[in-house]
Amino acid sequence: MRTIYPLLRNRSARARSRGEHAWLFALVLFLLMGGTALAQPLNGTYTVAGAAPNYATIDAAIADLNARGVSGPVTFAIRSGTYTPPAAGYVLTNVATMNATNTVTFRPDVGATVTITGTTNVGTATFYLNGAKYFVFDGSNTIGGTTKDMTIRQTEPTYNPTFWLLNDADLNVIKNCNLQGNAGTSTKTSSSNGIGIVFIGLTSAATGNDSNLVQNCTIGDPAGTYRNNIGVGVYGTSGKPNNGNKIRRCDIVNFGAAGTYGYGVDAYAEQAGTTVDGCTIHMTVPAPAAVNTLYGIYTDYSPGYPINSIFNGNRIYKLTSTAANWTIYGIYHWVSISTSNTTITNNMFSFAENGDHTVYGLYYQSSTGTTLMYNNSFYIGGTSTGSRSVYALYKSSSNTVDCRNNIFYVARTGGTASNYGLYISSTTGWTLSNYNLIRANTASNFYTGYYTANRLTFSDFKTGSGQEANSISVVPPYIDPANGDLHISTLIRTPVESRGTPIGAVTTDIDGDARSATTPDLGADEGSFLPPLTNDMLAERLITPAPGVVVPGNTLFAPSASVQNAGSNAQANVTVRYRILDASNNVMYSDVQTIVSLAAFNSQTVTFNTTGNQSGTTSLPAGTYTLELTTQLAGDLDATNDRITGTITAKTPLNGLYTINKLGSGARNYTSFTAAIADLTQLGVTGQVIFEVAAGTYDNTTETFPLTLTAAPGMSAANNVIFRPAVGASPTLAGASPAGSAIFIIDGGKYYTFDGSNVVGGTGRNWTIRNTEATTSSTFWLRNDADFNTIKNAI
């Protein structure tokens, strides 16, 4: 028995050992299957929400990611639906096992449409990338696609972004998304609060937030319902700049929500190498009236940044507000560090809004560093209604600018301000400007440029600046400048074709088309355009009087017009004829002038006599007339552009009784105060004038406020002007004039009477004049020696 017992004992031990091994194997198998997979790093694709998902919510997916890490690329495929983040937002941090290969992607599931909307806590983001790296947010529901099927919206109306990158958040990608903010009360500050729909923000870590990419996103709400002051904000921390962040091929739309300013891209404070490339920056819905300064791209320094920014291939246009007037900066650039090289290439700047607006296509305020500015296209058009100037390019400081192969075209009309192609306030650093097209309208207050003085003509600007030896001054044939399309027409001959100089750094155009290595085109668009002919004079523009205006009848005027040498040969002793024909095509006036010499691709304004040297005078009886300008170059190779025409109307000065009746008709009736005052200002008077106002309400639908009355020609104590209701009528003139303005401005005007009684000589108060603007406007504003005026019997 003693012999057998040890054997049995040893056998029992061996059996126990085998049982323990089986139990351990089963435990390991259990841990590797079913719920036990939670112990392993993530790898592969996981579904979120919907039927039988891997994760019920985005929150759960993020929590599991933080707990387990990754061992390969991970994709969270989000099913269709609307998702609300927690009050503190979705927070993503640095996952140690993530890298350039082992990225984590959030995207819609195949075919899904996803909306992630808002948080409620002030100062929180929808997504925080707090030190996070290698995250990808791809809004396309097609693998490798570019559709935008994921909307990420921030609805808290203070300063909350959709994405806030902070504390060394590097190498992240946000693409193919619709990103919308709702910062209705936010203003730009330098605080640590999240500013902008996407905010690459301040950091308390060792370095900045670097090498992040925002690509092919719609940033802002095209419908204008959700609005943020800033599209993309890039703000660094002192000594810790954000480096190498890129915004590419994004549509940045409808920024400017409240306060004073709106920014498409705001690269503020310490950041370096920020790239904005291939974006459209514009409005489809104007900003609210409180926003009166709009920036497409804004760069500012504190203390010595931004540096080495790149702005390439962007279209910046239609920056609009409902304010009475506003200021536009296509790009505002300010840097104060000598090692900075800012590159501005292949951009289109187009602003054609009517009204009294200040416009800067590109504004430099940089005391040092170098700006490389190549192959950009500028257009400033529309009609001015006031005294605010426009500038295609404004340089106000001493940095060095290399300015070549650009098109600067100011086509604005009207207004009383000075308007410029180039305004060089500081001549320091303006030493390499050539191979450009520089053109401003040829009216007296439009200047090719400013260089120590206003330069009315292109030749004067060339002589004064000592630059532009190979530059030209013609009208570029843009396809649709009013809507921001500054591509060049292929149907019109143009010297922009092959006119530029090769620049090694610019090998493609705004569309990615290859540029000629030897003779590139001017502007942002490279193409096979029709080259100019050798001998071609072009009738360019009727200046004074402009087509469509009313001129005083039986009064002499000196016509003026501009012609262009559209050919590649210089021309000498070219005759130009100006004629006026009546409604029956009888020649009322004909005058011929000779241009002594005109260089290729330059224009000249020609002034004609009041008495034609061929026949007639410019003193015209009342009627409608055709103006005709004709160039007469022997051997001209294109006769189709030799002649232009326009129509004017001659009216006699006002005298006697007229009516203002918006439903009326006839030669002595005006349908608005605006129309009556326009004729009064232009034609003047030869006796007392009375405007009797019919019953009805005259408001912003019929009138353009303010109604400005000046010292009309011929007015005196005897030849005064009276506005009063028609007998028995009780009209109302009511509307919102611009802030700081009035319904009526009597600007130096004298001998005006406003009598509100509808009985001649009566004292009844039958005319109501009301200004509904809620801040700083008046009903009447008398200024600039407005004397001997009377306002009585009105409400």
Short mmCIF file of N, CA, C and O in Angstrom, two decimals, residues 716-756:
data_model
loop_
_atom_site.label_atom_id
_atom_site.label_comp_id
_atom_site.label_asym_id
_atom_site.label_seq_id
_atom_site.Cartn_x
_atom_site.Cartn_y
_atom_site.Cartn_z
N SER A 716 -31.61 131.67 -56.19
CA SER A 716 -31.39 132.95 -55.52
C SER A 716 -32.61 133.23 -54.65
O SER A 716 -33.53 132.40 -54.57
N ALA A 717 -32.63 134.40 -54.01
CA ALA A 717 -33.79 134.75 -53.19
C ALA A 717 -35.05 134.78 -54.03
O ALA A 717 -36.15 134.42 -53.56
N ALA A 718 -34.94 135.22 -55.28
CA ALA A 718 -36.11 135.25 -56.16
C ALA A 718 -36.36 133.88 -56.79
O ALA A 718 -37.50 133.43 -56.90
N ASN A 719 -35.30 133.23 -57.21
CA ASN A 719 -35.41 131.91 -57.84
C ASN A 719 -35.26 130.82 -56.79
O ASN A 719 -34.33 130.03 -56.82
N ASN A 720 -36.16 130.84 -55.82
CA ASN A 720 -36.08 129.85 -54.75
C ASN A 720 -36.81 128.57 -55.14
O ASN A 720 -37.49 128.50 -56.17
N VAL A 721 -36.68 127.54 -54.27
CA VAL A 721 -37.31 126.24 -54.52
C VAL A 721 -38.16 125.88 -53.32
O VAL A 721 -37.68 125.91 -52.17
N ILE A 722 -39.43 125.53 -53.58
CA ILE A 722 -40.39 125.21 -52.52
C ILE A 722 -40.88 123.78 -52.69
O ILE A 722 -41.26 123.37 -53.80
N PHE A 723 -40.87 123.01 -51.60
CA PHE A 723 -41.51 121.69 -51.54
C PHE A 723 -42.74 121.85 -50.63
O PHE A 723 -42.62 122.31 -49.49
N ARG A 724 -43.93 121.43 -51.12
CA ARG A 724 -45.13 121.54 -50.29
C ARG A 724 -46.15 120.49 -50.74
O ARG A 724 -46.08 119.99 -51.88
N PRO A 725 -47.12 120.13 -49.87
CA PRO A 725 -48.17 119.20 -50.30
C PRO A 725 -49.05 119.84 -51.36
O PRO A 725 -49.22 121.06 -51.41
N ALA A 726 -49.59 118.98 -52.23
CA ALA A 726 -50.62 119.46 -53.15
C ALA A 726 -51.84 119.90 -52.33
O ALA A 726 -52.04 119.48 -51.18
N VAL A 727 -52.66 120.73 -52.90
CA VAL A 727 -53.83 121.24 -52.19
C VAL A 727 -54.69 120.08 -51.71
O VAL A 727 -55.07 119.19 -52.49
N GLY A 728 -54.95 120.05 -50.41
CA GLY A 728 -55.78 119.02 -49.79
C GLY A 728 -55.08 117.71 -49.51
O GLY A 728 -55.67 116.81 -48.91
N ALA A 729 -53.81 117.55 -49.89
CA ALA A 729 -53.09 116.29 -49.71
C ALA A 729 -52.35 116.28 -48.38
O ALA A 729 -51.93 117.32 -47.87
N SER A 730 -52.18 115.06 -47.82
CA SER A 730 -51.42 114.89 -46.57
C SER A 730 -50.39 113.78 -46.77
O SER A 730 -50.56 112.65 -46.31
N PRO A 731 -49.32 114.06 -47.50
CA PRO A 731 -48.32 113.02 -47.78
C PRO A 731 -47.45 112.71 -46.57
O PRO A 731 -47.36 113.50 -45.61
N THR A 732 -46.79 111.55 -46.65
CA THR A 732 -45.81 111.14 -45.64
C THR A 732 -44.51 110.76 -46.34
O THR A 732 -44.51 109.99 -47.30
N LEU A 733 -43.42 111.34 -45.87
CA LEU A 733 -42.09 110.97 -46.34
C LEU A 733 -41.40 110.29 -45.16
O LEU A 733 -41.04 110.94 -44.18
N ALA A 734 -41.27 108.98 -45.23
CA ALA A 734 -40.78 108.23 -44.07
C ALA A 734 -39.86 107.12 -44.53
O ALA A 734 -40.14 106.44 -45.52
N GLY A 735 -38.77 106.94 -43.83
CA GLY A 735 -37.86 105.86 -44.16
C GLY A 735 -36.64 105.87 -43.27
O GLY A 735 -36.49 106.74 -42.41
N ALA A 736 -35.80 104.87 -43.48
CA ALA A 736 -34.57 104.74 -42.71
C ALA A 736 -33.41 105.26 -43.55
O ALA A 736 -33.03 104.64 -44.54
N SER A 737 -32.89 106.40 -43.16
CA SER A 737 -31.69 106.90 -43.81
C SER A 737 -30.47 106.22 -43.19
O SER A 737 -30.58 105.62 -42.12
N PRO A 738 -29.31 106.30 -43.82
CA PRO A 738 -28.12 105.70 -43.21
C PRO A 738 -27.82 106.30 -41.84
O PRO A 738 -28.13 107.47 -41.57
N ALA A 739 -27.22 105.50 -40.96
CA ALA A 739 -26.81 106.00 -39.65
C ALA A 739 -25.92 107.21 -39.80
O ALA A 739 -25.05 107.27 -40.68
N GLY A 740 -26.12 108.21 -38.93
CA GLY A 740 -25.33 109.42 -38.99
C GLY A 740 -25.70 110.33 -40.14
O GLY A 740 -24.92 111.19 -40.54
N SER A 741 -26.91 110.14 -40.68
CA SER A 741 -27.31 110.90 -41.84
C SER A 741 -28.64 111.60 -41.54
O SER A 741 -28.91 111.98 -40.40
N ALA A 742 -29.49 111.79 -42.55
CA ALA A 742 -30.77 112.47 -42.38
C ALA A 742 -31.66 112.12 -43.56
O ALA A 742 -31.21 111.54 -44.56
N ILE A 743 -32.96 112.47 -43.44
CA ILE A 743 -33.85 112.35 -44.59
C ILE A 743 -33.45 113.39 -45.63
O ILE A 743 -33.21 113.08 -46.79
N PHE A 744 -33.38 114.65 -45.23
CA PHE A 744 -32.91 115.73 -46.10
C PHE A 744 -31.58 116.25 -45.56
O PHE A 744 -31.47 116.60 -44.37
N ILE A 745 -30.58 116.34 -46.42
CA ILE A 745 -29.34 117.05 -46.10
C ILE A 745 -29.28 118.27 -47.01
O ILE A 745 -29.25 118.13 -48.24
N ILE A 746 -29.29 119.44 -46.42
CA ILE A 746 -29.11 120.66 -47.20
C ILE A 746 -27.63 121.01 -47.10
O ILE A 746 -27.16 121.56 -46.09
N ASP A 747 -26.88 120.63 -48.13
CA ASP A 747 -25.43 120.70 -48.11
C ASP A 747 -24.98 121.94 -48.89
O ASP A 747 -24.74 121.88 -50.10
N GLY A 748 -24.86 123.05 -48.18
CA GLY A 748 -24.48 124.29 -48.84
C GLY A 748 -25.60 124.92 -49.64
O GLY A 748 -25.40 125.96 -50.29
N GLY A 749 -26.76 124.30 -49.63
CA GLY A 749 -27.90 124.83 -50.39
C GLY A 749 -28.52 126.04 -49.71
O GLY A 749 -28.57 126.13 -48.48
N LYS A 750 -29.04 126.96 -50.51
CA LYS A 750 -29.65 128.19 -50.01
C LYS A 750 -30.99 128.40 -50.70
O LYS A 750 -31.20 127.99 -51.83
N TYR A 751 -31.89 129.04 -49.95
CA TYR A 751 -33.19 129.46 -50.48
C TYR A 751 -34.12 128.28 -50.76
O TYR A 751 -34.88 128.28 -51.72
N TYR A 752 -34.06 127.26 -49.92
CA TYR A 752 -35.02 126.16 -49.97
C TYR A 752 -36.10 126.39 -48.93
O TYR A 752 -35.82 126.84 -47.80
N THR A 753 -37.35 126.07 -49.26
CA THR A 753 -38.46 126.15 -48.32
C THR A 753 -39.20 124.82 -48.31
O THR A 753 -39.51 124.25 -49.37
N PHE A 754 -39.47 124.31 -47.10
CA PHE A 754 -40.30 123.12 -46.90
C PHE A 754 -41.53 123.57 -46.12
O PHE A 754 -41.44 123.91 -44.94
N ASP A 755 -42.66 123.62 -46.80
CA ASP A 755 -43.91 124.12 -46.22
C ASP A 755 -44.89 122.98 -46.15
O ASP A 755 -45.34 122.46 -47.18
N GLY A 756 -45.24 122.56 -44.92
CA GLY A 756 -46.09 121.38 -44.74
C GLY A 756 -47.57 121.62 -44.85
O GLY A 756 -48.36 120.68 -44.73
#
